[in-house]
Short mmCIF file of C-alpha atoms in Angstrom, two decimals:
data_model
loop_
_atom_site.label_atom_id
_atom_site.label_comp_id
_atom_site.label_asym_id
_atom_site.label_seq_id
_atom_site.Cartn_x
_atom_site.Cartn_y
_atom_site.Cartn_z
CA UNK A 1 2.17 -18.85 -9.50
CA UNK A 2 4.13 -21.55 -7.66
CA UNK A 3 4.91 -20.43 -4.12
CA UNK A 4 5.30 -23.82 -2.36
CA UNK A 5 9.01 -23.02 -1.30
CA UNK A 6 8.04 -19.62 0.03
CA UNK A 7 7.13 -18.34 3.43
CA UNK A 8 5.32 -14.97 3.76
CA UNK A 9 4.16 -12.59 6.42
CA UNK A 10 1.06 -10.60 5.91
CA UNK A 11 0.16 -7.69 8.44
CA UNK A 12 -3.42 -6.66 8.94
CA UNK A 13 -4.53 -9.99 7.48
CA UNK A 14 -7.47 -10.70 9.75
CA UNK A 15 -10.08 -9.10 7.31
CA UNK A 16 -10.49 -7.22 3.96
CA UNK A 17 -7.53 -6.88 1.64
CA UNK A 18 -5.08 -8.38 3.99
CA UNK A 19 -7.02 -11.58 4.49
CA UNK A 20 -7.38 -11.83 0.57
CA UNK A 21 -3.64 -11.48 0.34
CA UNK A 22 -2.93 -14.18 2.95
CA UNK A 23 -5.41 -16.55 1.29
CA UNK A 24 -4.11 -16.04 -2.19
CA UNK A 25 -0.56 -16.65 -1.05
CA UNK A 26 -1.48 -19.89 0.74
CA UNK A 27 -3.73 -20.94 -2.09
CA UNK A 28 -0.61 -20.80 -4.35
CA UNK A 29 1.50 -22.81 -1.93
CA UNK A 30 3.13 -20.39 0.43
CA UNK A 31 3.21 -20.77 4.24
CA UNK A 32 1.78 -17.72 5.80
CA UNK A 33 2.15 -15.93 9.17
CA UNK A 34 -1.11 -14.10 9.56
CA UNK A 35 -0.99 -10.94 11.77
CA UNK A 36 -3.68 -8.73 13.10
CA UNK A 37 -4.73 -7.04 16.43
CA UNK A 38 -7.38 -9.53 17.30
CA UNK A 39 -8.57 -13.19 17.09
CA UNK A 40 -9.55 -12.66 13.46
CA UNK A 41 -5.95 -13.57 12.77
CA UNK A 42 -6.31 -16.94 14.30
CA UNK A 43 -9.48 -17.71 12.23
CA UNK A 44 -7.59 -16.80 9.06
CA UNK A 45 -4.49 -18.75 10.00
CA UNK A 46 -6.58 -21.89 10.86
CA UNK A 47 -8.33 -21.72 7.61
CA UNK A 48 -5.17 -21.59 5.52
CA UNK A 49 -2.84 -23.70 7.54
CA UNK A 50 -0.82 -20.73 8.65
CA UNK A 51 0.42 -19.35 11.94
CA UNK A 52 -1.35 -16.32 13.74
CA UNK A 53 0.27 -13.66 15.56
CA UNK A 54 -1.94 -11.23 17.41
CA UNK A 55 -0.21 -7.93 17.90
CA UNK A 56 -0.35 -4.35 16.69
CA UNK A 57 2.32 -3.34 14.30
CA UNK A 58 4.47 -0.38 14.80
CA UNK A 59 6.97 -1.43 17.36
CA UNK A 60 10.23 -3.14 16.79
CA UNK A 61 9.19 -5.90 19.18
CA UNK A 62 6.14 -6.74 16.93
CA UNK A 63 8.18 -6.72 13.84
CA UNK A 64 10.81 -8.99 15.34
CA UNK A 65 8.14 -11.33 16.64
CA UNK A 66 6.64 -11.68 13.28
CA UNK A 67 9.87 -12.47 11.58
CA UNK A 68 10.94 -14.97 14.42
CA UNK A 69 7.55 -16.72 14.21
CA UNK A 70 8.17 -17.25 10.40
CA UNK A 71 11.62 -18.64 10.91
CA UNK A 72 10.68 -20.71 13.95
CA UNK A 73 7.41 -22.19 12.34
CA UNK A 74 8.54 -22.52 8.85
CA UNK A 75 12.25 -22.23 8.64
CA UNK A 76 12.80 -18.97 6.70
CA UNK A 77 11.21 -15.77 5.35
CA UNK A 78 10.84 -14.83 1.67
CA UNK A 79 7.88 -12.38 1.43
CA UNK A 80 6.57 -9.58 3.57
CA UNK A 81 3.35 -7.81 2.87
CA UNK A 82 2.83 -4.64 4.97
CA UNK A 83 -0.95 -4.14 4.88
CA UNK A 84 -1.84 -3.16 8.43
CA UNK A 85 -3.60 0.08 8.53
CA UNK A 86 -6.17 2.29 10.31
CA UNK A 87 -8.02 5.56 9.74
CA UNK A 88 -8.44 8.59 11.74
CA UNK A 89 -9.94 11.09 9.26
CA UNK A 90 -10.25 14.73 10.28
CA UNK A 91 -9.71 17.95 8.31
CA UNK A 92 -6.43 19.65 9.20
CA UNK A 93 -7.82 22.08 11.71
CA UNK A 94 -9.74 19.30 13.56
CA UNK A 95 -7.08 16.64 13.57
CA UNK A 96 -5.56 15.99 16.94
CA UNK A 97 -1.97 14.87 17.76
CA UNK A 98 -3.28 11.37 18.66
CA UNK A 99 -5.23 11.20 15.29
CA UNK A 100 -2.10 11.93 13.40
CA UNK A 101 0.36 9.84 15.43
CA UNK A 102 -1.95 6.77 15.52
CA UNK A 103 -2.13 6.48 11.75
CA UNK A 104 1.55 7.30 11.17
CA UNK A 105 2.53 4.70 13.84
CA UNK A 106 0.65 1.92 12.19
CA UNK A 107 1.08 2.69 8.49
CA UNK A 108 4.49 4.32 8.29
CA UNK A 109 6.35 3.17 11.32
CA UNK A 110 4.76 -0.36 11.13
CA UNK A 111 5.94 -0.63 7.60
CA UNK A 112 9.55 0.57 8.53
CA UNK A 113 9.92 -1.70 11.50
CA UNK A 114 8.68 -4.85 9.85
CA UNK A 115 10.54 -4.15 6.49
CA UNK A 116 13.71 -3.57 8.66
CA UNK A 117 13.24 -6.86 10.45
CA UNK A 118 12.52 -8.74 7.26
CA UNK A 119 15.45 -7.31 5.38
CA UNK A 120 17.77 -8.35 8.17
CA UNK A 121 16.48 -12.01 7.89
CA UNK A 122 16.46 -12.05 4.13
CA UNK A 123 20.04 -10.75 3.94
CA UNK A 124 21.22 -13.26 6.44
CA UNK A 125 19.56 -16.01 4.41
CA UNK A 126 21.39 -14.75 1.30
CA UNK A 127 18.59 -15.93 -1.07
CA UNK A 128 16.62 -12.85 -1.82
CA UNK A 129 13.07 -11.94 -1.23
CA UNK A 130 10.23 -9.61 -1.81
CA UNK A 131 8.92 -6.73 0.24
CA UNK A 132 5.49 -5.67 -0.86
CA UNK A 133 4.56 -2.38 0.75
CA UNK A 134 0.80 -1.33 0.61
CA UNK A 135 0.35 2.27 -0.36
CA UNK A 136 -2.80 4.11 -1.52
CA UNK A 137 -4.14 6.46 -4.17
CA UNK A 138 -4.33 9.05 -1.34
CA UNK A 139 -0.57 8.83 -1.03
CA UNK A 140 -0.14 9.60 -4.69
CA UNK A 141 -2.73 12.40 -5.14
CA UNK A 142 -3.83 13.56 -1.62
CA UNK A 143 -7.24 13.16 -0.31
CA UNK A 144 -9.66 15.51 1.57
CA UNK A 145 -9.54 14.75 5.45
CA UNK A 146 -6.69 12.44 5.20
CA UNK A 147 -3.54 14.25 6.21
CA UNK A 148 -2.19 11.46 8.32
CA UNK A 149 -3.21 8.64 5.87
CA UNK A 150 -2.02 10.46 2.77
CA UNK A 151 1.30 11.33 4.26
CA UNK A 152 1.96 7.81 5.65
CA UNK A 153 1.02 6.31 2.15
CA UNK A 154 3.22 8.75 0.35
CA UNK A 155 6.05 7.92 2.63
CA UNK A 156 5.55 4.25 2.03
CA UNK A 157 6.01 4.76 -1.76
CA UNK A 158 9.07 6.70 -0.99
CA UNK A 159 10.49 4.01 1.24
CA UNK A 160 9.89 1.45 -1.55
CA UNK A 161 12.03 3.41 -3.95
CA UNK A 162 14.79 3.94 -1.37
CA UNK A 163 14.83 0.32 -0.14
CA UNK A 164 14.91 -0.95 -3.83
CA UNK A 165 18.29 0.85 -4.18
CA UNK A 166 19.60 -0.42 -0.80
CA UNK A 167 18.64 -4.03 -1.04
CA UNK A 168 19.32 -4.56 -4.82
CA UNK A 169 22.65 -6.28 -4.13
CA UNK A 170 20.84 -8.71 -1.81
CA UNK A 171 18.33 -9.62 -4.58
CA UNK A 172 15.44 -8.34 -2.37
CA UNK A 173 12.78 -6.68 -4.50
CA UNK A 174 10.69 -3.77 -2.97
CA UNK A 175 7.62 -2.50 -4.57
CA UNK A 176 4.59 -0.40 -3.52
CA UNK A 177 1.13 -1.58 -4.40
CA UNK A 178 -1.61 1.00 -4.76
CA UNK A 179 -4.84 -1.02 -4.36
CA UNK A 180 -8.48 -0.04 -4.81
CA UNK A 181 -11.13 -2.40 -3.54
CA UNK A 182 -14.46 -2.55 -1.81
CA UNK A 183 -13.42 -2.74 1.87
CA UNK A 184 -14.40 -1.22 5.29
CA UNK A 185 -12.03 1.60 4.50
CA UNK A 186 -13.38 2.47 1.13
CA UNK A 187 -16.87 2.33 2.50
CA UNK A 188 -15.88 5.45 4.42
CA UNK A 189 -15.36 7.32 1.14
CA UNK A 190 -18.65 8.99 0.26
CA UNK A 191 -18.27 8.69 -3.47
CA UNK A 192 -17.78 4.97 -3.37
CA UNK A 193 -20.02 3.99 -0.35
CA UNK A 194 -23.35 3.80 -2.28
CA UNK A 195 -21.78 1.74 -4.97
CA UNK A 196 -20.38 -0.76 -2.62
CA UNK A 197 -23.65 -1.00 -0.48
CA UNK A 198 -25.71 -1.60 -3.60
CA UNK A 199 -23.55 -4.31 -4.90
CA UNK A 200 -23.55 -5.97 -1.49
CA UNK A 201 -27.34 -5.65 -1.11
CA UNK A 202 -28.13 -7.19 -4.52
CA UNK A 203 -25.20 -9.54 -4.87
CA UNK A 204 -24.35 -8.21 -8.24
CA UNK A 205 -20.87 -7.22 -9.29
CA UNK A 206 -19.97 -3.61 -9.35
CA UNK A 207 -20.90 -1.94 -12.55
CA UNK A 208 -18.39 -2.37 -15.48
CA UNK A 209 -17.73 1.36 -15.68
CA UNK A 210 -16.77 1.28 -11.97
CA UNK A 211 -14.37 -1.69 -12.33
CA UNK A 212 -12.78 -0.25 -15.51
CA UNK A 213 -12.82 3.52 -15.20
CA UNK A 214 -12.50 3.85 -11.43
CA UNK A 215 -10.43 0.62 -10.95
CA UNK A 216 -12.70 -0.49 -8.09
CA UNK A 217 -13.40 -4.06 -7.60
CA UNK A 218 -13.03 -6.86 -5.08
CA UNK A 219 -10.25 -7.65 -2.67
CA UNK A 220 -9.69 -10.74 -4.64
CA UNK A 221 -8.94 -8.63 -7.77
CA UNK A 222 -6.02 -7.09 -5.92
CA UNK A 223 -4.65 -10.23 -4.38
CA UNK A 224 -3.44 -11.64 -7.68
CA UNK A 225 -0.79 -8.87 -7.89
CA UNK A 226 0.53 -9.81 -4.44
CA UNK A 227 0.90 -13.42 -5.59
CA UNK A 228 2.76 -12.22 -8.80
CA UNK A 229 5.05 -10.10 -6.81
CA UNK A 230 5.81 -12.84 -4.33
CA UNK A 231 6.78 -15.23 -7.11
CA UNK A 232 9.95 -15.78 -8.95
CA UNK A 233 8.08 -14.66 -12.22
CA UNK A 234 8.37 -11.06 -10.87
CA UNK A 235 12.28 -11.23 -10.31
CA UNK A 236 13.82 -7.97 -11.37
CA UNK A 237 10.81 -5.92 -10.65
CA UNK A 238 11.61 -3.42 -7.97
CA UNK A 239 11.29 0.14 -6.91
CA UNK A 240 7.84 0.40 -8.66
CA UNK A 241 4.49 1.78 -7.57
CA UNK A 242 1.84 -0.54 -9.09
CA UNK A 243 -1.92 0.25 -8.94
CA UNK A 244 -4.60 -2.48 -9.28
CA UNK A 245 -8.30 -2.67 -8.67
CA UNK A 246 -11.23 -3.99 -10.66
CA UNK A 247 -10.27 -4.46 -14.31
CA UNK A 248 -7.50 -1.92 -14.04
CA UNK A 249 -3.68 -2.48 -13.70
CA UNK A 250 -1.51 0.64 -13.67
CA UNK A 251 2.09 1.77 -13.29
CA UNK A 252 2.34 4.99 -11.27
CA UNK A 253 4.96 7.45 -12.42
CA UNK A 254 7.73 8.50 -10.00
CA UNK A 255 7.71 12.27 -9.06
CA UNK A 256 9.83 14.12 -11.69
CA UNK A 257 10.39 17.58 -13.01
CA UNK A 258 7.48 18.28 -15.38
CA UNK A 259 8.53 21.55 -16.77
CA UNK A 260 11.59 23.65 -16.47
CA UNK A 261 12.21 27.39 -17.04
CA UNK A 262 15.65 29.18 -16.80
CA UNK A 263 16.50 32.68 -15.89
CA UNK A 264 20.03 34.07 -16.40
CA UNK A 265 21.30 35.15 -13.02
CA UNK A 266 18.59 33.30 -11.15
CA UNK A 267 14.96 33.87 -10.23
CA UNK A 268 13.46 36.75 -8.23
CA UNK A 269 9.83 37.17 -7.24
CA UNK A 270 9.16 39.59 -10.12
CA UNK A 271 10.54 37.16 -12.76
CA UNK A 272 8.56 34.14 -11.09
CA UNK A 273 5.39 36.26 -11.33
CA UNK A 274 6.10 37.00 -15.03
CA UNK A 275 6.68 33.45 -16.05
CA UNK A 276 4.46 31.39 -13.77
CA UNK A 277 1.62 31.25 -16.27
CA UNK A 278 3.78 29.39 -18.56
CA UNK A 279 3.59 26.30 -16.23
CA UNK A 280 0.83 23.91 -16.38
CA UNK A 281 -0.14 23.28 -12.76
CA UNK A 282 -0.79 19.77 -11.49
CA UNK A 283 -4.11 18.37 -10.50
CA UNK A 284 -4.52 17.22 -6.92
CA UNK A 285 -7.04 14.99 -4.86
CA UNK A 286 -8.73 11.72 -5.81
CA UNK A 287 -11.43 12.54 -8.58
CA UNK A 288 -14.97 11.50 -7.55
CA UNK A 289 -16.50 8.71 -9.64
CA UNK A 290 -18.42 9.88 -12.68
CA UNK A 291 -21.03 7.57 -14.21
CA UNK A 292 -21.11 7.29 -17.90
#
């Protein structure tokens, strides 16, 4: 995809998925502001001819600094990828206020403040743009020990749908990406850790069933979707939650009423108890990988 006229910001781009996004955007011609909390941002920016901003996302000040840097260095802003994230995994009864607040601040508030600053700039330019918000399967299905992370990622998908409505008249597309890839974060998931470690130890690709059935691959597999959504070829695609990983590309459904029952005069507890068996309950949680 041709991105030579576009300027992008990628948060959390010093390593992992964020680095792959920044490198792929630059490889296709975009000029990129690379953000992270340490000097890794400078290394990536130097390697792709971009501009580094070392700062934690969450605050309005960092968001405005990122947008101002893009405009001052490259003249405009066309694409924002909100990738920055941290984990503070604990089961509910062991999760502290700080564990919860830290994750919500980076993922949810960081996405909000950066998207708001980007939207202001894009609307002022009057030439449209693309907000690519990074969500997670945990935000779609829940995940054990990830109250904070799952809540934030679910909120990000909800914000994508809301902002798609609000920014449609400004020709600014807003989509949530639901990636699965071998990263430092996925190494903390017991079901995936051995598979990733074996692949890295031997230098062989992840097994075909993992790439296809589980949708787990490399960070480069995911980055191609980011490039597509940043390009003019994706014009008109907005308000979607799109999953990608390994050999798998998926469109996640929006929450909707699955089954409906009616009771004349309304429902009481007795009627609910009598009819509840007629509903097919939803599954929850991310299923563990199952080898063929």
